[in-house]
Amino acid sequence: MKNAGAVAWSEVDTQEAALIARCNTGDEGACADLVSIHQRMVYSLALHLLQDRDEALDLSQEVFLRVFRTLSSFRGQSALRTWIYRIVINQARNRQRWWRRRYRSSQVSLDDHLQQFGDVESKTEVLPDRQLASKETSARIWQALDRLPFDQRTALILREIDGLRYDEIAFSLGVAVGTVKSRLTRARQSLRAELLGLRT
Amino acid sequence: MIPYIGCEYAREHLDAFVDGELSVDEQVAVESHLRWCRTCGARVEDVQAIGDSIRFGSLAPRAIDDEARIVSDLHSSVLIRVRAEEELSLGSRFREMFTDMRLLWPALGATAAVTICLVAALSVLQLATLERPESLATMLDTLANPGAERNPLMPGNNGRVDRLTGKYVDSDFAGGISLPRASDNQEMFEGIPEQDAMFAVATVVSREGRIDKYELLKSERTGQRTERERLVHANDVEMVLDAVRQSRFAPAQTPLGRTVAVNMVWLIFMTTVETPAPHTVRAPAATVAPVTRVPPVESIEEAPLKRSDRIEASTTA
């Protein structure tokens, strides 16, 4: 199941290269375009990794600042989108360490979050027979997901929500493809144990 | 023909199968396995259910709708910060370098480790040079510094004739190196019992005039027939060596005035001088003017029969 948004670098090479070149010359319009194209993706990933809207928004700004600071060093070794994913993950990893140390006691569980913001309506394409997955099951899975190590959780989110390929996840995390496979397997094993616990 | 695969192989590839990351052959093989293996099929359903639950509970759709206005303003706030950053001072840019602590700490650790290794390596080299007298560096250093404590010279004429050219090679050693001169009155020898004895001590007199090394070459004493006399002699040897250790000299010098360490063999004689018998003392002739320095005969007679004196001589080795 490939995500339609996960296009290869060669497909947008010309467009992205032109956009990057304009950004590097200080063209504010190009910078605004780049932010507009990727802001939802950046914010979404930051939100799923940090589970906090304010933190995610703040992180998104930091990510784009870093993107513009280091864009001149981007050599097209991956798609721009994957390169930005990598920055998001690194920033989120740093921030989460700091944030969890200080605000661990004030973290809000997903149940509370859902209670506060209402029911969740998925707009992603879910198979009809999978729509039976209850809200409670989803909440428990997300709780278990939040307890996973950062690298396993990130790999699974990139795969299941952002639909990245293994090689794109590997580049975003800065690891080998084999490591991505093992992290996904371990993460799913942990969540499967949670799922089996719900059924019994 | 579809290859048969077992559950063990299939389970290793179930995640990649669900994610669509298998090659066509592997995909077909796993699919054929799933047609008859209910256990692996259940695992696949679980993996798919997990993915569905994650997507179902995703915060993004709802939250992004809520934050649509904020997110739409994101680029403007980013651009403002980018513009402001261009005017940042050098100090601010330097601080920005340390925002990514994930890379900073390993970098600092690696730098510290490299520094420690370099310091350790240099320390080992330094210690090896200084502490190991048999090392080549120490030998070269010793040969390059004649007159140092490790390479003492011999007093005397040290000029030499070059074997190849046949010419006299002059140096600041040529012309002779003076003997070290005692700078104290050797009073420390006064405590040694007055008895005929001889001690030969090989020493190295340092550039500061101290005894750097010494070795007792020989000691003799008249008597020593009884055990007590031998013990007394051993005690005297200790006293002599102690006196040697405490001796101070005006250091030996080359003709150019450079102080150098030299080898010296120190001979210490303690001899008994007997005064002549009274009948052998002749009165001065009447025609000779009296010598006032010669003590009167009576006084000589009143003197002890024996008087120990110390005669010290030095030679070089």
Short mmCIF file of C-alpha atoms in Angstrom, two decimals:
data_model
loop_
_atom_site.label_atom_id
_atom_site.label_comp_id
_atom_site.label_asym_id
_atom_site.label_seq_id
_atom_site.Cartn_x
_atom_site.Cartn_y
_atom_site.Cartn_z
CA MET A 1 0.00 0.00 0.00
CA LYS A 2 1.90 3.03 -1.24
CA ASN A 3 0.97 6.54 -0.33
CA ALA A 4 0.24 8.64 -3.38
CA GLY A 5 1.98 11.58 -1.75
CA ALA A 6 5.25 9.71 -1.45
CA VAL A 7 6.53 10.72 -4.85
CA ALA A 8 10.07 10.08 -5.90
CA TRP A 9 12.64 12.85 -6.11
CA SER A 10 13.00 12.45 -9.86
CA GLU A 11 9.30 13.20 -10.40
CA VAL A 12 9.55 16.64 -8.88
CA ASP A 13 13.20 17.24 -9.47
CA THR A 14 12.74 20.23 -11.71
CA GLN A 15 10.02 21.87 -9.66
CA GLU A 16 11.71 21.32 -6.34
CA ALA A 17 15.12 22.30 -7.63
CA ALA A 18 13.71 25.56 -8.96
CA LEU A 19 11.90 26.22 -5.70
CA ILE A 20 15.03 25.46 -3.67
CA ALA A 21 17.14 27.67 -5.90
CA ARG A 22 14.72 30.55 -5.45
CA CYS A 23 14.65 30.03 -1.69
CA ASN A 24 18.45 30.07 -1.57
CA THR A 25 18.49 33.42 -3.30
CA GLY A 26 16.29 34.84 -0.53
CA ASP A 27 13.06 34.94 -2.54
CA GLU A 28 10.38 35.36 0.11
CA GLY A 29 7.64 34.21 -2.23
CA ALA A 30 9.46 30.92 -2.81
CA CYS A 31 9.97 30.50 0.93
CA ALA A 32 6.26 31.07 1.49
CA ASP A 33 5.46 28.48 -1.18
CA LEU A 34 7.76 25.95 0.41
CA VAL A 35 6.13 26.48 3.80
CA SER A 36 2.66 26.23 2.31
CA ILE A 37 3.46 22.96 0.55
CA HIS A 38 4.90 21.21 3.58
CA GLN A 39 3.31 22.86 6.61
CA ARG A 40 0.47 20.38 7.02
CA MET A 41 2.82 17.46 6.74
CA VAL A 42 5.27 18.98 9.22
CA TYR A 43 2.61 19.95 11.69
CA SER A 44 0.88 16.58 11.45
CA LEU A 45 4.04 14.61 12.13
CA ALA A 46 5.06 16.95 14.95
CA LEU A 47 1.62 16.58 16.49
CA HIS A 48 1.75 12.79 16.36
CA LEU A 49 5.23 12.65 17.79
CA LEU A 50 4.71 15.20 20.57
CA GLN A 51 0.96 14.76 21.22
CA ASP A 52 0.67 18.45 22.02
CA ARG A 53 -0.73 21.12 19.69
CA ASP A 54 1.22 24.09 21.03
CA GLU A 55 4.44 22.12 21.06
CA ALA A 56 3.75 20.87 17.56
CA LEU A 57 3.12 24.36 16.26
CA ASP A 58 6.24 25.70 17.90
CA LEU A 59 8.23 22.78 16.57
CA SER A 60 6.91 23.40 13.07
CA GLN A 61 8.28 26.93 13.14
CA GLU A 62 11.63 25.67 14.36
CA VAL A 63 11.68 23.06 11.62
CA PHE A 64 11.09 25.57 8.85
CA LEU A 65 13.72 27.89 10.29
CA ARG A 66 16.19 25.05 10.23
CA VAL A 67 15.10 24.13 6.73
CA PHE A 68 15.87 27.63 5.48
CA ARG A 69 19.15 27.73 7.40
CA THR A 70 20.41 24.49 5.91
CA LEU A 71 18.65 24.47 2.57
CA SER A 72 21.85 25.55 0.83
CA SER A 73 23.45 22.27 1.93
CA PHE A 74 20.62 20.15 0.48
CA ARG A 75 22.03 18.23 -2.47
CA GLY A 76 18.98 16.22 -3.50
CA GLN A 77 20.15 13.05 -1.77
CA SER A 78 16.47 12.40 -1.11
CA ALA A 79 13.15 14.02 -1.81
CA LEU A 80 12.81 17.39 -0.15
CA ARG A 81 9.83 16.04 1.74
CA THR A 82 11.88 13.17 3.20
CA TRP A 83 14.67 15.57 4.07
CA ILE A 84 12.21 17.76 5.96
CA TYR A 85 10.86 14.67 7.72
CA ARG A 86 14.34 14.02 8.97
CA ILE A 87 14.58 17.51 10.43
CA VAL A 88 11.18 17.15 12.08
CA ILE A 89 12.20 13.88 13.70
CA ASN A 90 15.51 15.22 14.97
CA GLN A 91 13.88 18.32 16.38
CA ALA A 92 11.08 16.29 17.94
CA ARG A 93 13.56 13.87 19.48
CA ASN A 94 15.47 16.72 21.11
CA ARG A 95 12.35 18.49 22.24
CA GLN A 96 10.70 15.39 23.60
CA ARG A 97 13.66 14.58 25.80
CA TRP A 98 13.57 18.05 27.27
CA TRP A 99 9.79 18.19 27.40
CA ARG A 100 9.29 14.79 28.98
CA ARG A 101 11.84 15.55 31.66
CA ARG A 102 9.95 18.67 32.73
CA TYR A 103 6.35 17.97 31.98
CA ARG A 104 6.02 14.24 32.35
CA SER A 105 3.61 14.69 35.23
CA SER A 106 1.36 16.98 33.23
CA GLN A 107 1.02 14.79 30.14
CA VAL A 108 -2.54 14.25 29.03
CA SER A 109 -3.69 10.81 28.08
CA LEU A 110 -5.34 10.21 24.75
CA ASP A 111 -8.63 9.47 26.47
CA ASP A 112 -8.57 12.89 28.06
CA HIS A 113 -7.53 14.41 24.80
CA LEU A 114 -10.44 12.79 22.96
CA GLN A 115 -12.79 13.81 25.73
CA GLN A 116 -11.57 17.38 25.45
CA PHE A 117 -11.61 17.69 21.68
CA GLY A 118 -14.47 15.36 20.89
CA ASP A 119 -14.69 12.29 18.76
CA VAL A 120 -12.21 11.62 16.03
CA GLU A 121 -13.36 11.42 12.48
CA SER A 122 -10.88 9.74 10.25
CA LYS A 123 -10.60 11.19 6.78
CA THR A 124 -8.09 8.63 5.65
CA GLU A 125 -9.23 5.73 3.58
CA VAL A 126 -10.06 2.83 5.91
CA LEU A 127 -11.39 -0.43 4.64
CA PRO A 128 -15.05 -1.03 5.54
CA ASP A 129 -14.32 -4.14 7.57
CA ARG A 130 -11.69 -2.19 9.52
CA GLN A 131 -14.15 0.52 10.46
CA LEU A 132 -15.33 -1.84 13.18
CA ALA A 133 -12.24 -0.91 15.11
CA SER A 134 -13.72 0.75 18.10
CA LYS A 135 -12.77 4.06 19.56
CA GLU A 136 -11.62 2.30 22.71
CA THR A 137 -9.33 -0.02 20.78
CA SER A 138 -7.83 2.91 18.95
CA ALA A 139 -7.30 4.81 22.18
CA ARG A 140 -5.59 1.81 23.81
CA ILE A 141 -3.39 1.31 20.79
CA TRP A 142 -2.38 4.97 20.88
CA GLN A 143 -1.63 4.73 24.59
CA ALA A 144 0.55 1.72 23.92
CA LEU A 145 2.12 3.57 21.00
CA ASP A 146 2.99 6.48 23.27
CA ARG A 147 4.80 4.09 25.60
CA LEU A 148 7.03 2.76 22.85
CA PRO A 149 10.59 3.99 22.44
CA PHE A 150 10.80 7.14 20.33
CA ASP A 151 12.49 5.46 17.35
CA GLN A 152 9.98 2.59 17.18
CA ARG A 153 7.04 4.96 17.55
CA THR A 154 8.38 7.30 14.89
CA ALA A 155 8.97 4.49 12.42
CA LEU A 156 5.43 3.20 12.90
CA ILE A 157 3.86 6.66 12.56
CA LEU A 158 5.86 7.39 9.43
CA ARG A 159 4.70 4.07 8.00
CA GLU A 160 1.06 3.97 9.07
CA ILE A 161 0.08 7.64 8.98
CA ASP A 162 2.49 9.27 6.56
CA GLY A 163 2.81 6.18 4.39
CA LEU A 164 6.55 6.45 3.83
CA ARG A 165 8.44 3.61 2.19
CA TYR A 166 11.07 1.75 4.17
CA ASP A 167 13.91 3.55 2.43
CA GLU A 168 12.31 6.91 3.10
CA ILE A 169 11.83 6.03 6.76
CA ALA A 170 15.43 4.89 6.89
CA PHE A 171 16.65 8.22 5.51
CA SER A 172 14.37 10.18 7.83
CA LEU A 173 15.65 8.31 10.87
CA GLY A 174 19.22 8.16 9.65
CA VAL A 175 19.41 4.37 9.92
CA ALA A 176 19.60 1.36 7.60
CA VAL A 177 16.53 -0.21 6.01
CA GLY A 178 17.11 -3.38 8.02
CA THR A 179 16.92 -1.35 11.21
CA VAL A 180 13.62 0.12 10.07
CA LYS A 181 12.23 -3.38 9.52
CA SER A 182 13.29 -4.57 12.94
CA ARG A 183 11.90 -1.45 14.63
CA LEU A 184 8.58 -1.84 12.87
CA THR A 185 8.42 -5.51 13.80
CA ARG A 186 9.19 -4.83 17.45
CA ALA A 187 6.71 -1.96 17.60
CA ARG A 188 3.95 -4.09 16.07
CA GLN A 189 4.71 -6.96 18.41
CA SER A 190 4.24 -4.66 21.39
CA LEU A 191 1.00 -3.26 20.00
CA ARG A 192 -0.23 -6.74 19.07
CA ALA A 193 0.23 -7.81 22.68
CA GLU A 194 -1.94 -4.86 23.67
CA LEU A 195 -4.49 -5.80 21.05
CA LEU A 196 -4.62 -9.42 22.23
CA GLY A 197 -5.04 -8.14 25.78
CA LEU A 198 -8.10 -6.19 24.69
CA ARG A 199 -9.69 -9.26 23.13
CA THR A 200 -9.33 -11.45 26.21
CA MET B 1 5.64 -22.50 -9.93
CA ILE B 2 4.99 -20.96 -6.54
CA PRO B 3 7.67 -21.92 -3.99
CA TYR B 4 6.58 -23.40 -0.70
CA ILE B 5 7.48 -21.40 2.39
CA GLY B 6 7.04 -22.33 6.01
CA CYS B 7 5.59 -20.31 8.86
CA GLU B 8 8.99 -19.26 10.16
CA TYR B 9 9.95 -17.68 6.85
CA ALA B 10 6.50 -16.21 6.36
CA ARG B 11 6.43 -14.56 9.79
CA GLU B 12 9.71 -12.82 9.09
CA HIS B 13 8.10 -11.22 6.05
CA LEU B 14 4.57 -10.52 7.26
CA ASP B 15 5.25 -6.89 8.17
CA ALA B 16 6.89 -6.20 4.83
CA PHE B 17 4.00 -8.03 3.14
CA VAL B 18 1.44 -5.78 4.79
CA ASP B 19 3.55 -2.72 3.96
CA GLY B 20 3.96 -3.77 0.34
CA GLU B 21 7.73 -3.85 0.61
CA LEU B 22 8.28 -7.37 -0.72
CA SER B 23 9.44 -8.27 -4.19
CA VAL B 24 6.85 -9.81 -6.51
CA ASP B 25 8.14 -13.36 -5.94
CA GLU B 26 8.13 -12.95 -2.18
CA GLN B 27 4.70 -11.35 -2.29
CA VAL B 28 3.27 -14.28 -4.23
CA ALA B 29 4.96 -16.81 -1.94
CA VAL B 30 3.61 -15.20 1.21
CA GLU B 31 0.14 -14.89 -0.30
CA SER B 32 0.12 -18.57 -1.16
CA HIS B 33 1.21 -19.38 2.39
CA LEU B 34 -1.58 -17.27 3.83
CA ARG B 35 -4.18 -19.20 1.84
CA TRP B 36 -3.77 -22.26 4.02
CA CYS B 37 -2.06 -20.97 7.22
CA ARG B 38 -4.69 -19.49 9.55
CA THR B 39 -2.12 -18.57 12.23
CA CYS B 40 -0.12 -16.36 9.90
CA GLY B 41 -3.35 -15.03 8.45
CA ALA B 42 -4.43 -13.97 11.92
CA ARG B 43 -1.12 -12.22 12.40
CA VAL B 44 -1.60 -10.31 9.17
CA GLU B 45 -5.07 -9.26 10.29
CA ASP B 46 -3.64 -8.07 13.59
CA VAL B 47 -0.99 -5.99 11.86
CA GLN B 48 -3.63 -4.47 9.61
CA ALA B 49 -5.90 -3.82 12.60
CA ILE B 50 -3.08 -2.05 14.37
CA GLY B 51 -2.49 0.15 11.34
CA ASP B 52 -6.21 0.90 11.08
CA SER B 53 -6.39 1.78 14.76
CA ILE B 54 -3.46 4.12 14.45
CA ARG B 55 -4.94 5.87 11.44
CA PHE B 56 -8.41 5.86 13.01
CA GLY B 57 -7.15 7.55 16.16
CA SER B 58 -4.87 9.93 14.34
CA LEU B 59 -5.02 13.41 15.80
CA ALA B 60 -4.07 15.11 12.61
CA PRO B 61 -7.36 15.43 10.68
CA ARG B 62 -9.35 16.86 13.53
CA ALA B 63 -6.52 18.89 14.97
CA ILE B 64 -5.42 20.32 11.67
CA ASP B 65 -8.94 21.45 10.95
CA ASP B 66 -8.98 23.13 14.34
CA GLU B 67 -5.65 24.70 13.74
CA ALA B 68 -6.26 25.56 10.12
CA ARG B 69 -6.07 29.27 10.72
CA ILE B 70 -2.95 28.96 12.85
CA VAL B 71 -1.28 26.65 10.38
CA SER B 72 -2.13 28.96 7.52
CA ASP B 73 -0.34 31.72 9.39
CA LEU B 74 2.62 29.49 9.99
CA HIS B 75 4.48 30.55 6.92
CA SER B 76 4.11 34.24 7.73
CA SER B 77 5.49 33.78 11.23
CA VAL B 78 8.28 31.65 9.84
CA LEU B 79 9.16 34.29 7.29
CA ILE B 80 9.24 36.95 9.98
CA ARG B 81 11.63 34.87 11.99
CA VAL B 82 13.75 34.12 8.95
CA ARG B 83 13.98 37.82 8.21
CA ALA B 84 14.89 38.55 11.81
CA GLU B 85 17.45 35.78 11.83
CA GLU B 86 19.33 37.36 8.97
CA GLU B 87 20.06 40.24 11.29
CA LEU B 88 21.17 38.00 14.14
CA SER B 89 24.48 38.76 15.75
CA LEU B 90 27.40 36.38 15.55
CA GLY B 91 26.83 35.37 19.17
CA SER B 92 23.26 34.36 18.44
CA ARG B 93 24.38 32.29 15.50
CA PHE B 94 26.95 30.62 17.71
CA ARG B 95 24.29 29.76 20.28
CA GLU B 96 22.13 28.30 17.54
CA MET B 97 24.88 25.80 16.83
CA PHE B 98 24.18 24.22 20.21
CA THR B 99 20.44 23.79 19.81
CA ASP B 100 20.79 20.24 18.53
CA MET B 101 22.18 18.69 21.70
CA ARG B 102 21.81 15.21 20.27
CA LEU B 103 24.87 15.87 18.12
CA LEU B 104 26.65 18.21 20.51
CA TRP B 105 27.21 15.77 23.37
CA PRO B 106 28.65 12.98 21.23
CA ALA B 107 30.85 15.59 19.54
CA LEU B 108 32.06 16.91 22.88
CA GLY B 109 32.59 13.37 24.13
CA ALA B 110 34.56 12.43 21.05
CA THR B 111 36.64 15.59 21.32
CA ALA B 112 37.37 14.90 24.97
CA ALA B 113 38.28 11.30 24.21
CA VAL B 114 40.65 12.32 21.42
CA THR B 115 42.23 14.94 23.67
CA ILE B 116 42.71 12.42 26.48
CA CYS B 117 44.25 9.93 24.05
CA LEU B 118 46.65 12.56 22.71
CA VAL B 119 47.68 13.65 26.20
CA ALA B 120 48.14 10.02 27.25
CA ALA B 121 50.22 9.25 24.16
CA LEU B 122 52.43 12.29 24.68
CA SER B 123 52.79 11.46 28.36
CA VAL B 124 53.87 7.94 27.52
CA LEU B 125 56.45 9.27 25.08
CA GLN B 126 57.69 11.77 27.63
CA LEU B 127 57.88 9.19 30.40
CA ALA B 128 59.58 6.69 28.13
CA THR B 129 62.23 9.25 27.28
CA LEU B 130 62.85 10.32 30.83
CA GLU B 131 62.30 7.16 32.80
CA ARG B 132 63.90 4.45 30.69
CA PRO B 133 67.64 4.87 30.74
CA GLU B 134 68.10 2.15 28.14
CA SER B 135 65.89 3.88 25.61
CA LEU B 136 67.52 5.16 22.43
CA ALA B 137 66.28 8.69 23.08
CA THR B 138 67.95 8.72 26.47
CA MET B 139 71.18 7.33 25.05
CA LEU B 140 71.24 9.96 22.33
CA ASP B 141 70.49 12.66 24.86
CA THR B 142 73.31 11.40 27.08
CA LEU B 143 75.83 11.31 24.23
CA ALA B 144 74.76 14.75 23.09
CA ASN B 145 75.45 16.24 26.51
CA PRO B 146 79.01 15.41 27.63
CA GLY B 147 79.64 16.72 31.06
CA ALA B 148 76.12 16.01 32.27
CA GLU B 149 75.61 13.78 35.29
CA ARG B 150 74.79 10.83 33.05
CA ASN B 151 77.90 11.36 30.97
CA PRO B 152 80.63 12.60 33.28
CA LEU B 153 84.06 13.51 31.88
CA MET B 154 87.57 12.80 32.99
CA PRO B 155 89.62 15.69 34.24
CA GLY B 156 92.70 16.33 32.14
CA ASN B 157 93.35 17.20 28.53
CA ASN B 158 90.33 16.23 26.48
CA GLY B 159 91.44 17.60 23.18
CA ARG B 160 91.71 14.97 20.49
CA VAL B 161 93.11 14.39 17.04
CA ASP B 162 90.59 13.59 14.35
CA ARG B 163 91.41 10.21 12.83
CA LEU B 164 90.28 11.18 9.34
CA THR B 165 91.86 14.61 8.99
CA GLY B 166 94.73 14.18 11.40
CA LYS B 167 94.01 17.63 12.74
CA TYR B 168 93.67 18.59 16.34
CA VAL B 169 90.02 19.05 17.22
CA ASP B 170 89.57 21.90 19.59
CA SER B 171 86.67 22.16 21.92
CA ASP B 172 85.86 23.78 25.16
CA PHE B 173 87.18 20.60 26.76
CA ALA B 174 90.59 20.90 25.13
CA GLY B 175 93.26 22.18 27.42
CA GLY B 176 92.18 20.18 30.39
CA ILE B 177 89.33 20.06 32.80
CA SER B 178 90.13 21.17 36.30
CA LEU B 179 89.72 18.88 39.25
CA PRO B 180 86.88 19.67 41.60
CA ARG B 181 88.18 21.47 44.64
CA ALA B 182 86.89 20.81 48.10
CA SER B 183 84.80 23.76 49.16
CA ASP B 184 84.56 22.74 52.81
CA ASN B 185 87.20 21.82 55.36
CA GLN B 186 86.36 18.13 55.29
CA GLU B 187 85.38 18.46 58.92
CA MET B 188 83.07 15.54 58.59
CA PHE B 189 86.11 13.26 58.58
CA GLU B 190 87.08 14.41 62.06
CA GLY B 191 84.70 11.96 63.66
CA ILE B 192 86.44 8.90 62.21
CA PRO B 193 88.53 7.05 64.83
CA GLU B 194 92.20 7.68 64.62
CA GLN B 195 93.63 4.49 63.35
CA ASP B 196 95.63 3.58 60.24
CA ALA B 197 93.21 3.01 57.39
CA MET B 198 92.76 3.53 53.67
CA PHE B 199 89.51 4.05 51.74
CA ALA B 200 89.12 4.30 47.97
CA VAL B 201 85.79 5.71 46.79
CA ALA B 202 84.81 6.17 43.13
CA THR B 203 82.56 9.21 42.80
CA VAL B 204 80.88 11.38 40.23
CA VAL B 205 81.02 15.04 41.16
CA SER B 206 78.04 16.80 39.68
CA ARG B 207 77.90 20.20 38.00
CA GLU B 208 76.60 21.57 41.29
CA GLY B 209 79.57 20.22 43.17
CA ARG B 210 77.67 17.48 44.94
CA ILE B 211 78.51 13.79 45.01
CA ASP B 212 76.07 12.39 42.48
CA LYS B 213 77.15 8.75 42.65
CA TYR B 214 79.71 6.91 44.71
CA GLU B 215 81.03 3.43 45.17
CA LEU B 216 83.42 2.11 47.77
CA LEU B 217 86.25 0.48 45.86
CA LYS B 218 88.45 -0.59 48.69
CA SER B 219 88.87 -0.18 52.42
CA GLU B 220 91.75 -1.39 54.55
CA ARG B 221 92.61 -1.03 58.18
CA THR B 222 95.37 -2.43 60.29
CA GLY B 223 94.33 -4.99 62.82
CA GLN B 224 90.79 -6.38 62.36
CA ARG B 225 91.77 -9.55 64.04
CA THR B 226 88.76 -9.80 66.30
CA GLU B 227 85.11 -9.61 65.47
CA ARG B 228 84.82 -6.40 67.43
CA GLU B 229 87.56 -4.77 65.39
CA ARG B 230 85.81 -5.79 62.18
CA LEU B 231 82.58 -4.29 63.43
CA VAL B 232 84.39 -1.09 64.29
CA HIS B 233 85.85 -1.01 60.80
CA ALA B 234 82.42 -1.54 59.21
CA ASN B 235 81.16 1.36 61.27
CA ASP B 236 84.09 3.48 60.11
CA VAL B 237 83.29 2.64 56.49
CA GLU B 238 79.76 3.90 57.03
CA MET B 239 81.10 7.09 58.55
CA VAL B 240 83.48 7.61 55.64
CA LEU B 241 80.72 7.06 53.08
CA ASP B 242 78.45 9.39 54.99
CA ALA B 243 81.17 12.01 54.95
CA VAL B 244 81.65 11.45 51.22
CA ARG B 245 77.94 11.95 50.60
CA GLN B 246 77.98 15.26 52.46
CA SER B 247 81.09 16.59 50.76
CA ARG B 248 80.82 19.71 48.64
CA PHE B 249 83.16 20.77 45.88
CA ALA B 250 83.78 23.69 43.63
CA PRO B 251 82.67 21.95 40.44
CA ALA B 252 85.14 21.03 37.72
CA GLN B 253 85.36 23.47 34.86
CA THR B 254 86.45 23.41 31.26
CA PRO B 255 88.99 25.99 30.14
CA LEU B 256 86.06 28.03 28.85
CA GLY B 257 84.53 28.10 32.31
CA ARG B 258 81.67 25.65 31.75
CA THR B 259 80.96 23.49 34.77
CA VAL B 260 80.91 19.79 34.03
CA ALA B 261 80.38 16.57 35.95
CA VAL B 262 83.54 14.50 36.32
CA ASN B 263 84.59 11.08 37.53
CA MET B 264 86.86 11.10 40.53
CA VAL B 265 88.44 8.41 42.66
CA TRP B 266 88.87 9.66 46.16
CA LEU B 267 91.65 8.09 48.23
CA ILE B 268 91.42 8.70 51.93
CA PHE B 269 94.47 7.69 53.96
CA MET B 270 94.68 7.81 57.67
CA THR B 271 98.27 7.28 58.72
CA THR B 272 100.12 7.45 62.00
CA VAL B 273 103.10 9.75 62.18
CA GLU B 274 105.41 8.92 65.03
CA THR B 275 107.32 11.74 66.58
CA PRO B 276 111.08 11.23 66.63
CA ALA B 277 112.60 9.90 69.83
CA PRO B 278 114.15 12.54 72.16
CA HIS B 279 117.67 11.31 71.57
CA THR B 280 117.39 11.81 67.90
CA VAL B 281 116.51 15.43 68.22
CA ARG B 282 119.50 17.46 67.62
CA ALA B 283 119.96 20.84 69.18
CA PRO B 284 120.58 23.54 66.67
CA ALA B 285 124.09 24.65 66.26
CA ALA B 286 125.01 27.61 68.24
CA THR B 287 125.93 29.51 65.18
CA VAL B 288 122.53 29.09 63.63
CA ALA B 289 119.90 31.50 64.50
CA PRO B 290 117.18 29.89 66.57
CA VAL B 291 114.07 28.82 64.75
CA THR B 292 111.21 30.07 66.73
CA ARG B 293 108.65 27.82 65.04
CA VAL B 294 110.34 24.64 66.22
CA PRO B 295 108.86 23.69 69.54
CA PRO B 296 111.23 23.08 72.44
CA VAL B 297 112.24 19.54 73.06
CA GLU B 298 110.30 19.40 76.24
CA SER B 299 107.18 20.28 74.54
CA ILE B 300 107.76 17.60 71.96
CA GLU B 301 108.34 15.08 74.68
CA GLU B 302 105.15 16.09 76.32
CA ALA B 303 103.31 15.52 73.13
CA PRO B 304 101.55 12.18 72.67
CA LEU B 305 103.55 9.39 71.30
CA LYS B 306 101.24 9.01 68.35
CA ARG B 307 99.30 11.55 66.43
CA SER B 308 96.89 10.57 63.74
CA ASP B 309 96.69 12.68 60.69
CA ARG B 310 94.68 12.45 57.52
CA ILE B 311 96.18 12.63 54.15
CA GLU B 312 93.75 12.80 51.33
CA ALA B 313 94.58 12.39 47.74
CA SER B 314 92.45 12.42 44.69
CA THR B 315 93.02 10.93 41.36
CA THR B 316 90.91 10.32 38.36
CA ALA B 317 89.51 7.20 36.92
#
